[in-house]
Coordinates of C-alpha atoms in Angstrom, one line a residue:
M74 CA -37.1 -13.4 -12.0
S75 CA -36.3 -16.7 -13.8
D76 CA -38.6 -18.7 -16.0
N77 CA -39.8 -20.8 -13.1
G78 CA -40.8 -17.7 -11.1
R79 CA -37.9 -18.0 -8.6
K80 CA -35.9 -14.8 -7.8
K81 CA -32.3 -14.9 -9.0
I82 CA -29.5 -14.3 -6.5
E83 CA -25.9 -13.5 -7.8
L84 CA -23.2 -15.2 -5.8
P85 CA -19.4 -14.8 -5.9
M86 CA -17.0 -17.8 -5.8
S87 CA -16.9 -17.4 -2.0
I88 CA -19.0 -15.5 0.5
T89 CA -19.4 -15.2 4.3
V90 CA -22.4 -16.6 6.1
R91 CA -23.4 -13.1 7.2
E92 CA -23.4 -11.7 3.7
L93 CA -25.3 -14.7 2.3
A94 CA -28.0 -14.1 4.9
Q95 CA -28.2 -10.4 3.9
R96 CA -28.4 -11.2 0.2
T97 CA -31.2 -13.7 0.8
E98 CA -32.9 -11.5 3.4
S99 CA -32.7 -14.4 5.9
S100 CA -31.4 -14.6 9.4
P101 CA -27.8 -15.9 9.9
I102 CA -29.2 -18.6 12.2
Q103 CA -31.4 -19.9 9.5
V104 CA -28.5 -20.1 7.1
I105 CA -26.3 -21.8 9.7
K106 CA -29.1 -24.4 10.3
I107 CA -29.3 -25.2 6.6
L108 CA -25.5 -25.6 6.5
M109 CA -25.5 -27.9 9.5
S110 CA -28.3 -30.0 8.0
N111 CA -26.0 -30.5 5.0
G112 CA -23.0 -31.4 7.2
V113 CA -21.2 -28.1 7.0
M114 CA -20.2 -26.4 10.3
A115 CA -19.6 -22.7 9.9
N116 CA -19.8 -19.6 12.0
I117 CA -21.3 -16.2 11.0
N118 CA -18.0 -14.7 9.7
Q119 CA -16.7 -17.8 7.9
Q120 CA -16.3 -18.0 4.2
I121 CA -18.2 -20.8 2.3
D122 CA -17.6 -21.7 -1.4
F123 CA -20.0 -21.1 -4.3
D124 CA -21.4 -24.7 -4.4
T125 CA -22.2 -24.8 -0.7
A126 CA -23.8 -21.3 -0.8
A127 CA -25.8 -22.5 -3.9
I128 CA -27.3 -25.3 -1.8
V129 CA -28.4 -22.9 0.9
V130 CA -29.8 -20.4 -1.6
S131 CA -31.7 -23.1 -3.4
E132 CA -33.3 -24.4 -0.2
L133 CA -34.4 -20.8 0.6
G134 CA -36.3 -20.7 -2.7
F135 CA -33.9 -18.7 -5.0
E136 CA -32.1 -19.4 -8.2
V137 CA -28.3 -19.0 -8.2
V138 CA -26.3 -17.0 -10.8
A139 CA -22.5 -16.9 -10.6
E140 CA -20.8 -13.5 -10.3
S141 CA -18.0 -14.5 -12.5
M142 CA -17.2 -11.0 -13.5
V143 CA -16.8 -9.9 -9.9
E144 CA -14.5 -12.8 -9.1
E145 CA -12.1 -11.9 -11.9
E146 CA -11.8 -8.4 -10.5
K147 CA -10.4 -9.5 -7.1
T148 CA -7.2 -7.8 -6.0
E149 CA -4.2 -9.3 -4.2
T150 CA -5.9 -8.7 -0.9
G151 CA -8.9 -10.8 -1.9
E152 CA -11.2 -7.8 -1.8
I153 CA -12.6 -5.7 -4.7
P154 CA -12.0 -1.9 -4.2
L155 CA -15.2 -0.1 -3.3
W156 CA -15.2 2.1 -6.4
R157 CA -14.8 -0.9 -8.7
R158 CA -17.6 -2.8 -6.8
T159 CA -19.7 0.3 -7.5
I160 CA -19.1 0.0 -11.2
L161 CA -19.6 -3.7 -11.2
A162 CA -23.0 -3.2 -9.6
E163 CA -24.1 -1.1 -12.5
K164 CA -26.2 -2.7 -15.3
P165 CA -23.8 -3.7 -18.1
E166 CA -25.8 -1.9 -20.7
N167 CA -25.3 1.4 -18.9
L168 CA -21.5 1.1 -18.8
I169 CA -19.5 3.1 -21.5
P170 CA -15.7 3.4 -22.1
R171 CA -14.0 6.0 -20.0
P172 CA -10.5 7.5 -20.5
P173 CA -7.7 5.5 -18.9
V174 CA -6.1 6.9 -15.7
V175 CA -2.3 6.8 -15.8
T176 CA 0.3 7.5 -13.1
I177 CA 4.1 7.6 -13.5
L178 CA 6.6 5.8 -11.2
G179 CA 10.3 5.2 -11.3
H180 CA 13.7 5.9 -9.8
V181 CA 14.7 9.4 -8.8
D182 CA 16.5 11.4 -11.6
H183 CA 15.3 9.0 -14.3
G184 CA 13.1 11.8 -15.8
K185 CA 9.5 11.3 -14.4
T186 CA 8.8 15.0 -14.0
T187 CA 10.5 15.9 -17.3
L188 CA 8.4 13.3 -19.1
L189 CA 5.2 14.6 -17.5
D190 CA 6.1 18.1 -18.5
A191 CA 6.9 17.1 -22.1
I192 CA 3.5 15.2 -22.4
R193 CA 1.6 18.2 -20.9
N194 CA 3.3 20.9 -23.0
T195 CA 2.9 18.9 -26.2
N196 CA -0.7 17.8 -25.7
V197 CA -2.4 20.1 -23.2
A198 CA -1.1 23.6 -23.7
E199 CA -1.3 23.3 -27.5
G200 CA -3.5 26.1 -28.8
E201 CA -4.3 27.3 -25.3
A202 CA -3.7 31.0 -24.6
G203 CA -1.3 31.0 -21.6
G204 CA -1.2 27.2 -21.4
I205 CA -2.0 25.7 -18.1
T206 CA -2.9 28.3 -15.5
Q207 CA -3.3 26.1 -12.5
H208 CA -1.7 23.0 -11.1
I209 CA -4.3 20.7 -9.6
G210 CA -2.4 17.4 -9.5
A211 CA -4.0 15.8 -12.5
Y212 CA -4.7 16.7 -16.1
Q213 CA -6.0 15.2 -19.4
V214 CA -4.4 15.0 -22.8
E215 CA -6.0 14.1 -26.1
H216 CA -4.4 11.7 -28.6
K217 CA -6.2 10.9 -31.9
G218 CA -9.5 12.0 -30.5
R219 CA -9.2 10.0 -27.3
L220 CA -8.6 11.3 -23.8
I221 CA -6.0 10.1 -21.3
T222 CA -6.0 11.2 -17.7
F223 CA -2.6 11.6 -16.0
L224 CA -2.2 11.8 -12.2
D225 CA 0.5 14.4 -11.8
T226 CA 1.5 13.1 -8.3
P227 CA 4.2 10.6 -9.1
G228 CA 5.6 8.9 -6.0
H229 CA 5.3 5.4 -4.5
A230 CA 4.0 6.8 -1.2
A231 CA 1.1 8.6 -2.9
F232 CA 0.3 5.7 -5.1
T233 CA 0.3 3.3 -2.1
A234 CA -1.7 5.7 0.0
M235 CA -4.5 5.4 -2.6
R236 CA -4.3 1.6 -2.6
A237 CA -4.3 1.4 1.2
R238 CA -7.7 3.1 1.2
G239 CA -9.1 0.9 -1.5
A240 CA -8.9 3.6 -4.2
Q241 CA -6.2 2.2 -6.5
G242 CA -6.3 5.5 -8.4
A243 CA -4.6 4.4 -11.6
D244 CA -5.5 2.0 -14.4
I245 CA -2.0 1.9 -15.9
V246 CA 1.5 2.6 -14.6
I247 CA 4.2 4.2 -16.7
L248 CA 7.5 2.9 -15.4
V249 CA 10.3 5.4 -16.3
V250 CA 13.7 3.8 -16.6
A251 CA 16.8 5.8 -17.8
A252 CA 18.5 4.0 -20.7
N253 CA 21.9 5.2 -19.4
D254 CA 21.3 4.1 -15.8
G255 CA 19.2 1.0 -15.9
V256 CA 17.2 -0.7 -13.1
M257 CA 17.8 0.9 -9.7
P258 CA 16.4 0.3 -6.2
Q259 CA 13.4 2.6 -6.6
T260 CA 12.7 1.0 -10.0
R261 CA 12.3 -2.3 -8.3
E262 CA 10.2 -0.7 -5.6
A263 CA 8.0 0.9 -8.2
I264 CA 7.5 -2.5 -9.9
A265 CA 6.6 -4.1 -6.6
H266 CA 4.0 -1.4 -5.9
A267 CA 2.4 -1.7 -9.4
R268 CA 2.4 -5.5 -9.2
A269 CA 0.8 -5.5 -5.7
A270 CA -1.9 -3.3 -7.2
R271 CA -2.3 -5.6 -10.2
V272 CA -2.0 -2.6 -12.5
P273 CA -0.5 -3.1 -16.1
I274 CA 3.0 -1.6 -16.6
V275 CA 4.2 0.2 -19.7
V276 CA 7.9 1.0 -19.6
A277 CA 9.1 4.4 -20.9
L278 CA 12.8 3.8 -21.7
N279 CA 13.9 7.4 -21.2
K280 CA 17.2 9.3 -22.1
I281 CA 17.8 7.3 -25.3
D282 CA 19.4 10.4 -26.8
R283 CA 22.3 10.2 -24.3
P284 CA 25.6 8.9 -25.8
D285 CA 26.0 6.5 -22.9
A286 CA 22.5 5.0 -23.4
N287 CA 22.4 1.2 -23.5
P288 CA 18.7 0.2 -24.2
D289 CA 19.5 -3.6 -24.7
F290 CA 21.2 -3.8 -21.3
V291 CA 18.2 -2.2 -19.6
K292 CA 15.8 -4.5 -21.5
R293 CA 17.8 -7.5 -20.2
Q294 CA 17.5 -6.2 -16.7
L295 CA 13.7 -5.7 -17.1
A296 CA 13.4 -9.3 -18.5
E297 CA 15.1 -10.6 -15.3
L298 CA 12.3 -8.9 -13.4
D299 CA 9.7 -10.6 -15.5
L300 CA 9.0 -7.5 -17.6
V301 CA 9.9 -9.1 -20.9
P302 CA 9.7 -6.6 -23.8
D303 CA 7.1 -7.3 -26.4
E304 CA 9.8 -7.3 -29.2
W305 CA 11.4 -10.2 -27.3
G306 CA 8.2 -12.2 -27.2
G307 CA 7.0 -10.9 -23.9
N308 CA 3.9 -9.0 -22.7
T309 CA 5.5 -5.7 -21.6
L310 CA 5.4 -2.7 -24.0
V311 CA 8.8 -0.9 -23.8
V312 CA 8.8 2.5 -25.5
P313 CA 12.1 4.3 -26.2
V314 CA 11.6 8.0 -25.4
S315 CA 13.6 11.2 -24.8
A316 CA 11.6 13.6 -22.6
K317 CA 14.1 16.4 -23.2
Q318 CA 14.1 16.0 -27.0
R319 CA 10.4 15.0 -27.1
I320 CA 11.2 11.8 -29.0
G321 CA 8.8 8.9 -28.8
L322 CA 5.9 10.7 -27.0
E323 CA 3.5 9.7 -29.8
D324 CA 4.5 6.1 -29.4
L325 CA 4.0 6.3 -25.7
M326 CA 0.5 7.6 -26.1
E327 CA -0.2 4.7 -28.5
A328 CA 1.1 2.2 -26.0
I329 CA -1.1 3.6 -23.3
L330 CA -4.2 3.4 -25.5
L331 CA -3.2 -0.1 -26.7
T332 CA -2.9 -1.3 -23.1
A333 CA -6.2 0.4 -22.2
E334 CA -7.9 -1.7 -24.9
G335 CA -6.8 -4.9 -23.2
I336 CA -8.4 -4.0 -19.8
D337 CA -12.1 -3.3 -19.1
I338 CA -12.1 0.5 -18.4
R339 CA -15.8 1.5 -18.3
A340 CA -18.1 3.4 -16.0
N341 CA -21.7 4.7 -15.9
P342 CA -21.9 8.5 -16.2
K343 CA -25.5 8.4 -14.8
G344 CA -24.7 6.0 -12.0
K345 CA -23.7 6.3 -8.4
V346 CA -21.0 9.0 -7.9
I347 CA -17.7 7.7 -6.5
G348 CA -14.1 8.7 -6.9
T349 CA -10.7 9.4 -5.3
V350 CA -9.0 12.3 -3.6
V351 CA -5.8 13.0 -5.6
E352 CA -4.6 16.2 -3.8
A353 CA -5.8 18.4 -1.0
Q354 CA -4.6 21.5 0.8
V355 CA -5.8 24.6 2.6
D356 CA -5.9 27.7 0.4
K357 CA -5.6 31.0 2.4
S358 CA -8.4 32.7 0.4
R359 CA -10.6 29.7 -0.5
G360 CA -10.3 27.4 2.5
P361 CA -10.0 23.6 2.1
V362 CA -9.4 22.7 -1.6
A363 CA -9.3 19.2 -3.0
T364 CA -8.5 17.6 -6.4
L365 CA -10.9 14.8 -7.0
L366 CA -10.8 12.1 -9.7
V367 CA -14.4 11.0 -10.6
Q368 CA -14.5 7.2 -11.3
N369 CA -18.2 6.6 -11.7
G370 CA -21.2 8.9 -12.1
T371 CA -21.2 12.6 -12.8
L372 CA -20.2 15.1 -10.1
E373 CA -22.0 18.5 -10.2
V374 CA -21.7 21.8 -8.5
G375 CA -24.1 21.8 -5.5
D376 CA -23.6 18.1 -4.8
I377 CA -23.0 17.1 -1.2
I378 CA -20.1 14.7 -0.8
V379 CA -18.2 12.9 1.9
A380 CA -14.5 12.0 1.6
G381 CA -13.2 10.3 4.7
T382 CA -14.1 12.6 7.6
A383 CA -14.5 15.7 5.3
Y384 CA -17.9 16.6 3.9
G385 CA -19.7 19.6 2.4
K386 CA -21.7 21.1 -0.5
L387 CA -19.5 21.8 -3.5
R388 CA -19.6 25.6 -4.1
A389 CA -17.4 25.6 -7.2
M390 CA -15.5 23.2 -9.5
F391 CA -12.5 23.9 -11.8
D392 CA -10.9 21.8 -14.5
F393 CA -7.1 21.3 -14.8
R394 CA -6.8 24.5 -16.8
G395 CA -8.4 26.5 -13.9
R396 CA -11.7 27.1 -15.8
K397 CA -15.0 26.9 -13.9
I398 CA -17.1 23.9 -14.8
R399 CA -20.6 22.7 -13.8
S400 CA -20.1 18.9 -14.0
A401 CA -17.5 16.2 -14.4
G402 CA -17.9 12.6 -15.6
P403 CA -15.8 9.4 -15.2
S404 CA -12.0 9.8 -15.3
T405 CA -12.3 13.6 -15.1
P406 CA -10.0 15.4 -12.6
V407 CA -11.5 18.5 -10.9
Q408 CA -10.6 20.9 -8.2
V409 CA -13.4 21.6 -5.7
M410 CA -14.3 24.0 -2.9
G411 CA -16.8 23.6 -0.1
L412 CA -15.4 20.8 2.1
S413 CA -15.5 21.1 5.9
E414 CA -11.8 20.1 6.2
V415 CA -8.8 18.8 4.1
P416 CA -9.4 15.1 3.2
E417 CA -6.5 12.6 3.1
V418 CA -5.0 11.7 -0.3
G419 CA -6.4 8.4 -1.5
E420 CA -9.7 8.7 0.4
L421 CA -12.8 7.7 -1.6
F422 CA -15.6 10.2 -2.0
T423 CA -19.3 9.6 -2.5
R424 CA -22.3 11.7 -3.0
Y425 CA -25.1 11.9 -0.5
A426 CA -28.7 13.2 -0.7
S427 CA -28.5 15.7 2.2
E428 CA -26.0 17.5 4.4
R429 CA -27.6 15.9 7.5
E430 CA -27.0 12.4 6.1
A431 CA -23.4 13.3 5.2
R432 CA -22.7 14.7 8.7
A433 CA -24.1 11.5 10.3
V434 CA -21.8 9.4 8.2
V435 CA -18.7 11.5 9.1
E436 CA -19.5 11.4 12.8
Q437 CA -19.9 7.6 12.6
R438 CA -16.5 7.3 10.8
K439 CA -14.8 9.5 13.4
M440 CA -16.1 7.3 16.2
E441 CA -15.0 4.1 14.4
A442 CA -11.6 5.6 13.7
A443 CA -11.2 6.4 17.4
Q444 CA -12.1 2.8 18.4
K445 CA -9.8 1.4 15.7
A446 CA -6.9 3.6 17.0
A447 CA -7.3 2.0 20.4
R448 CA -6.9 -1.5 19.0
V449 CA -5.0 -1.6 15.7
P450 CA -5.0 -5.3 14.6
K451 CA -1.6 -6.5 13.4
A452 CA -1.1 -8.6 10.2
T453 CA 1.0 -11.1 12.1
L454 CA 2.0 -14.5 10.9
E455 CA -0.3 -16.0 13.5
E456 CA -3.3 -13.8 12.5
L457 CA -2.8 -14.4 8.8
F458 CA -2.6 -18.2 9.3
S459 CA -5.8 -18.2 11.4
R460 CA -7.5 -16.3 8.6
V461 CA -6.3 -18.9 6.1
Q462 CA -7.8 -21.7 8.2
A463 CA -11.1 -19.8 8.3
G464 CA -11.0 -19.6 4.5
E465 CA -10.6 -15.8 4.5
E466 CA -7.1 -15.8 3.1
K467 CA -5.4 -18.0 0.5
E468 CA -2.1 -16.1 0.2
L469 CA 0.7 -15.2 2.6
R470 CA 2.2 -11.9 1.4
L471 CA 5.7 -11.0 2.3
I472 CA 8.1 -8.0 2.0
L473 CA 11.7 -9.1 2.3
K474 CA 14.6 -6.8 3.4
V475 CA 18.1 -8.1 3.6
D476 CA 21.6 -6.7 4.4
V477 CA 23.2 -7.3 1.0
Q478 CA 22.0 -8.2 -2.5
G479 CA 23.8 -11.5 -2.3
S480 CA 21.5 -12.7 0.5
L481 CA 18.3 -12.2 -1.5
E482 CA 18.5 -15.3 -3.8
P483 CA 19.3 -17.9 -1.1
I484 CA 16.6 -16.6 1.2
I485 CA 14.0 -16.4 -1.6
N486 CA 14.9 -19.9 -2.8
S487 CA 14.6 -21.2 0.8
I488 CA 11.1 -19.6 1.1
N489 CA 10.0 -21.0 -2.2
D490 CA 11.1 -24.5 -1.2
L491 CA 8.9 -24.5 1.9
P492 CA 6.0 -26.9 1.9
K493 CA 2.9 -24.7 1.5
G494 CA -0.1 -26.9 1.1
E495 CA -3.1 -24.8 0.0
I496 CA -1.4 -21.5 0.9
K497 CA 0.4 -19.4 -1.7
V498 CA 3.4 -17.5 -0.5
N499 CA 3.8 -14.2 -2.5
I500 CA 6.9 -12.2 -2.1
L501 CA 5.7 -8.7 -3.1
H502 CA 9.0 -6.9 -2.8
A503 CA 12.6 -8.0 -2.0
E504 CA 15.7 -5.7 -1.8
A505 CA 18.7 -4.9 0.3
G506 CA 18.5 -2.1 2.9
N507 CA 16.8 -1.3 6.2
V508 CA 13.0 -1.4 6.6
T509 CA 11.7 2.1 5.5
D510 CA 8.4 3.9 5.6
N511 CA 7.7 2.9 2.0
D512 CA 8.0 -0.8 3.0
V513 CA 5.4 -0.3 5.8
L514 CA 3.1 1.6 3.4
L515 CA 3.3 -1.2 0.9
A516 CA 2.7 -3.8 3.6
S517 CA -0.3 -1.9 5.0
A518 CA -1.9 -1.5 1.6
S519 CA -1.3 -5.2 0.7
K520 CA -2.0 -6.8 4.1
A521 CA 1.5 -8.2 4.1
I522 CA 4.2 -8.7 6.8
I523 CA 7.8 -7.5 6.6
L524 CA 10.7 -9.9 7.2
G525 CA 14.1 -8.5 7.7
F526 CA 17.5 -10.4 7.7
N527 CA 20.5 -8.7 9.3
V528 CA 18.8 -5.3 8.9
Q529 CA 17.1 -2.7 11.2
A530 CA 13.8 -0.9 11.0
E531 CA 14.2 2.8 10.8
P532 CA 12.6 4.6 13.8
S533 CA 10.0 6.4 11.6
A534 CA 9.2 3.0 10.0
R535 CA 8.6 1.5 13.4
R536 CA 6.3 4.2 14.5
L537 CA 4.4 4.0 11.2
A538 CA 4.1 0.2 11.5
E539 CA 2.7 0.6 15.0
A540 CA 0.1 3.1 13.7
E541 CA -0.8 1.0 10.6
G542 CA -0.8 -2.4 12.4
V543 CA 2.0 -3.8 10.3
S544 CA 4.1 -6.6 11.7
I545 CA 7.9 -6.4 11.3
R546 CA 10.0 -9.5 12.1
L547 CA 13.8 -9.2 12.2
Y548 CA 16.2 -12.2 12.0
D549 CA 19.9 -12.7 12.1
I550 CA 19.9 -16.4 11.1
I551 CA 18.3 -17.6 7.8
Y552 CA 17.0 -20.9 9.2
R553 CA 15.1 -19.1 12.0
L554 CA 13.3 -17.0 9.3
T555 CA 12.4 -20.0 7.2
E556 CA 11.5 -22.0 10.3
D557 CA 9.0 -19.4 11.5
L558 CA 7.5 -19.3 8.0
E559 CA 7.2 -23.1 7.9
K560 CA 5.6 -23.1 11.3
A561 CA 3.2 -20.4 10.3
L562 CA 2.2 -22.4 7.2
K563 CA 1.6 -25.4 9.5
G564 CA -0.2 -23.4 12.1
M565 CA 2.4 -24.2 14.8
L566 CA 4.0 -20.7 15.3
E567 CA 5.0 -19.6 18.8
P568 CA 3.7 -16.1 19.9
A569 CA 5.6 -13.4 18.1
T570 CA 7.9 -11.0 19.8
R571 CA 8.9 -7.4 18.9
E572 CA 11.5 -4.9 19.8
V573 CA 10.5 -1.7 21.5
V574 CA 13.1 1.1 21.7
V575 CA 12.6 2.7 25.1
G576 CA 15.4 5.2 25.2
K577 CA 18.7 6.7 23.8
A578 CA 21.8 8.1 25.5
S579 CA 24.7 10.2 24.1
V580 CA 28.2 9.3 25.3
L581 CA 29.9 12.4 26.7
A582 CA 33.1 10.8 28.2
V583 CA 34.7 7.3 28.7
F584 CA 36.2 6.2 32.1
T585 CA 38.5 3.2 32.5
I586 CA 37.9 1.3 35.8
T587 CA 40.3 -1.4 37.0
K588 CA 38.8 -5.0 36.7
V589 CA 35.7 -3.6 35.1
G590 CA 36.8 -2.0 31.8
N591 CA 35.4 1.1 30.1
V592 CA 32.3 2.8 31.4
A593 CA 30.5 5.4 29.3
G594 CA 29.5 8.7 31.0
C595 CA 26.2 9.5 29.2
R596 CA 23.3 11.9 29.1
V597 CA 19.9 10.3 28.4
T598 CA 18.4 12.2 25.4
E599 CA 15.2 10.2 24.8
G600 CA 12.9 8.0 26.9
E601 CA 14.8 6.1 29.5
I602 CA 17.7 3.6 29.9
R603 CA 16.7 0.4 31.8
R604 CA 19.1 -1.9 33.6
N605 CA 17.3 -5.0 32.4
G606 CA 17.1 -3.8 28.8
K607 CA 19.3 -4.6 25.8
V608 CA 21.5 -2.0 24.1
R609 CA 22.9 -1.2 20.7
V610 CA 25.9 1.1 20.2
F611 CA 26.0 3.4 17.1
R612 CA 28.9 5.4 15.7
N613 CA 28.2 7.9 12.9
G614 CA 24.9 6.1 12.2
K615 CA 26.5 2.6 11.9
Q616 CA 25.8 -0.1 14.5
L617 CA 28.9 -1.4 16.3
F618 CA 27.5 -3.7 18.9
D619 CA 24.3 -5.3 20.1
G620 CA 24.3 -6.7 23.7
E621 CA 23.4 -6.2 27.3
I622 CA 24.0 -3.6 30.0
A623 CA 26.5 -4.8 32.7
S624 CA 26.0 -1.8 35.0
L625 CA 23.8 1.3 35.3
K626 CA 24.8 4.0 37.9
I627 CA 24.0 7.6 38.8
Q628 CA 27.2 8.8 40.5
K629 CA 28.1 5.7 42.6
D630 CA 24.6 4.3 43.1
D631 CA 23.2 1.4 41.1
V632 CA 19.9 2.3 39.6
R633 CA 17.2 0.4 37.7
E634 CA 16.5 3.1 35.2
V635 CA 17.6 6.6 34.2
R636 CA 15.2 9.1 32.4
A637 CA 15.8 11.7 29.8
G638 CA 17.7 14.8 30.9
Y639 CA 19.8 12.9 33.6
E640 CA 23.4 11.8 33.4
C641 CA 24.6 8.3 34.2
G642 CA 27.3 5.7 33.8
I643 CA 26.7 2.7 31.5
G644 CA 28.8 -0.4 31.5
I645 CA 28.2 -2.7 28.5
R646 CA 28.9 -6.4 28.8
N647 CA 31.7 -7.7 26.5
F648 CA 32.2 -4.3 24.8
N649 CA 35.0 -1.9 25.6
D650 CA 35.4 0.0 22.3
I651 CA 33.1 2.9 23.4
Q652 CA 34.0 6.5 22.4
P653 CA 32.6 10.0 23.1
G654 CA 30.0 10.9 20.6
D655 CA 28.6 7.3 20.3
V656 CA 24.9 6.8 20.7
I657 CA 23.5 4.0 23.0
E658 CA 20.0 2.8 22.1
C659 CA 18.2 0.8 24.8
Y660 CA 15.4 -1.6 23.8
I661 CA 13.3 -4.4 25.3
I662 CA 11.8 -7.6 23.8
E663 CA 8.2 -8.1 24.4
K664 CA 5.4 -10.5 23.1
S665 CA 3.2 -9.0 20.4
A666 CA -0.4 -8.6 21.4

């Protein structure tokens, strides 16, 4: 209560009409009426700013307090992860510092695993009989009396899977870059993933003991990616290390703790229990086993938890050394037994009062998942722009894939030169190469769309994009790409189209027919080949041609389609360089829903 007897209501910088009604315990219609009387037309799902919401709250008899702390914690998707919202909802006086949670990313062969092993063997196994007896995907080390939690699951896919489910997982990312190799494609990808998650980056410059190491060259590369070393006046801590020789590990620990001091890493050990699934598998003797990272509250044996669609009463808990424990506080990794099934990595878990309540929550989630699978919404340019107009989005997030490195700069410059108005265009990741599963995972987690220039989307990436509701738009002319973006920013975009691969055929023989040219004798291996479809010709995995079918026959009869298992003759318009062993991919263009 305030001094004048009015109840205080905390409001963020923007809020939907529905949520405002819930916070003030009013009906949405009542809120909309007050808005209309003040000249504001808004529907129940529309966002309104703080000043407008304050007018409504005041007319309803409440006093307004700004949720400034919550606003600062917003992620790139405009939403606060559920676990962080839980901590922010705790009373500030109940929050105490917790150990920072660290994960390690970087290019393959740059020494991520060796560095983890060096840290673990130096800090964890010291003084322990037999060292670590059990791998549970996470462990804690102690440095100068302070704990640091390491997620022993390095990998962009695992890191992004956590973010996609609102878990985030790590407070700090250690980016491992080899001093003799420099910035590589996966290094850039790791930077993109860390930046998209808004997680501070500490660079471990590994392999400095190598005779061909060139630390200054690598630092210049990092500076070009806006990771300017602190010794050059930047904000990025770059620590020279040698995982094999165990050089610089103390300095790396210091850098982690120094970075942790600059961010607010706190939790309430007595508050609501919430955390993240780090690893999960089925053990032959113990059943479903999961590694959990507690992020708030204290987890205890006997607690009933729900993680995604898995639930159960915890029968036993083990720490990272394999020892049985009774409870685990914030930033503590534990392995648990007692869940009904194996939860997905990155799922959030919470504690419930009874098994009956937990089962009801799981059943509701399964029903919602089935409904969502039937209608996965796509993050299309059109959809994103409509959300911008409704005030739900203020940023258009893009992932850019191009054919060669030389195409990146002109395309990025063209995008940055577009008139944007109130909308911010944020290129999360840009590199040469086809669209991969990792790109789709990053897009899904960040609510971004993927733009490709003179590249293809790998079949597995297309399937994943369909399942995750990610939009992939491919172009072969730069101005069409920028034109679509400009139209989207102005709200004038035509309905999007997409490619759907309907079938593949393998060329068995080639026949030359007078006045017609070469005809490929094929066997359809997947799906079906359609007469009205378009085709691509591949040889040894490389695309040779993209065009149309001129003729499709079974023996001498013209047909409209040929299904898998049947043989046929395919004539391709304006292409005669067909050879046995080539693969013909048939696809159609259709409007996106």
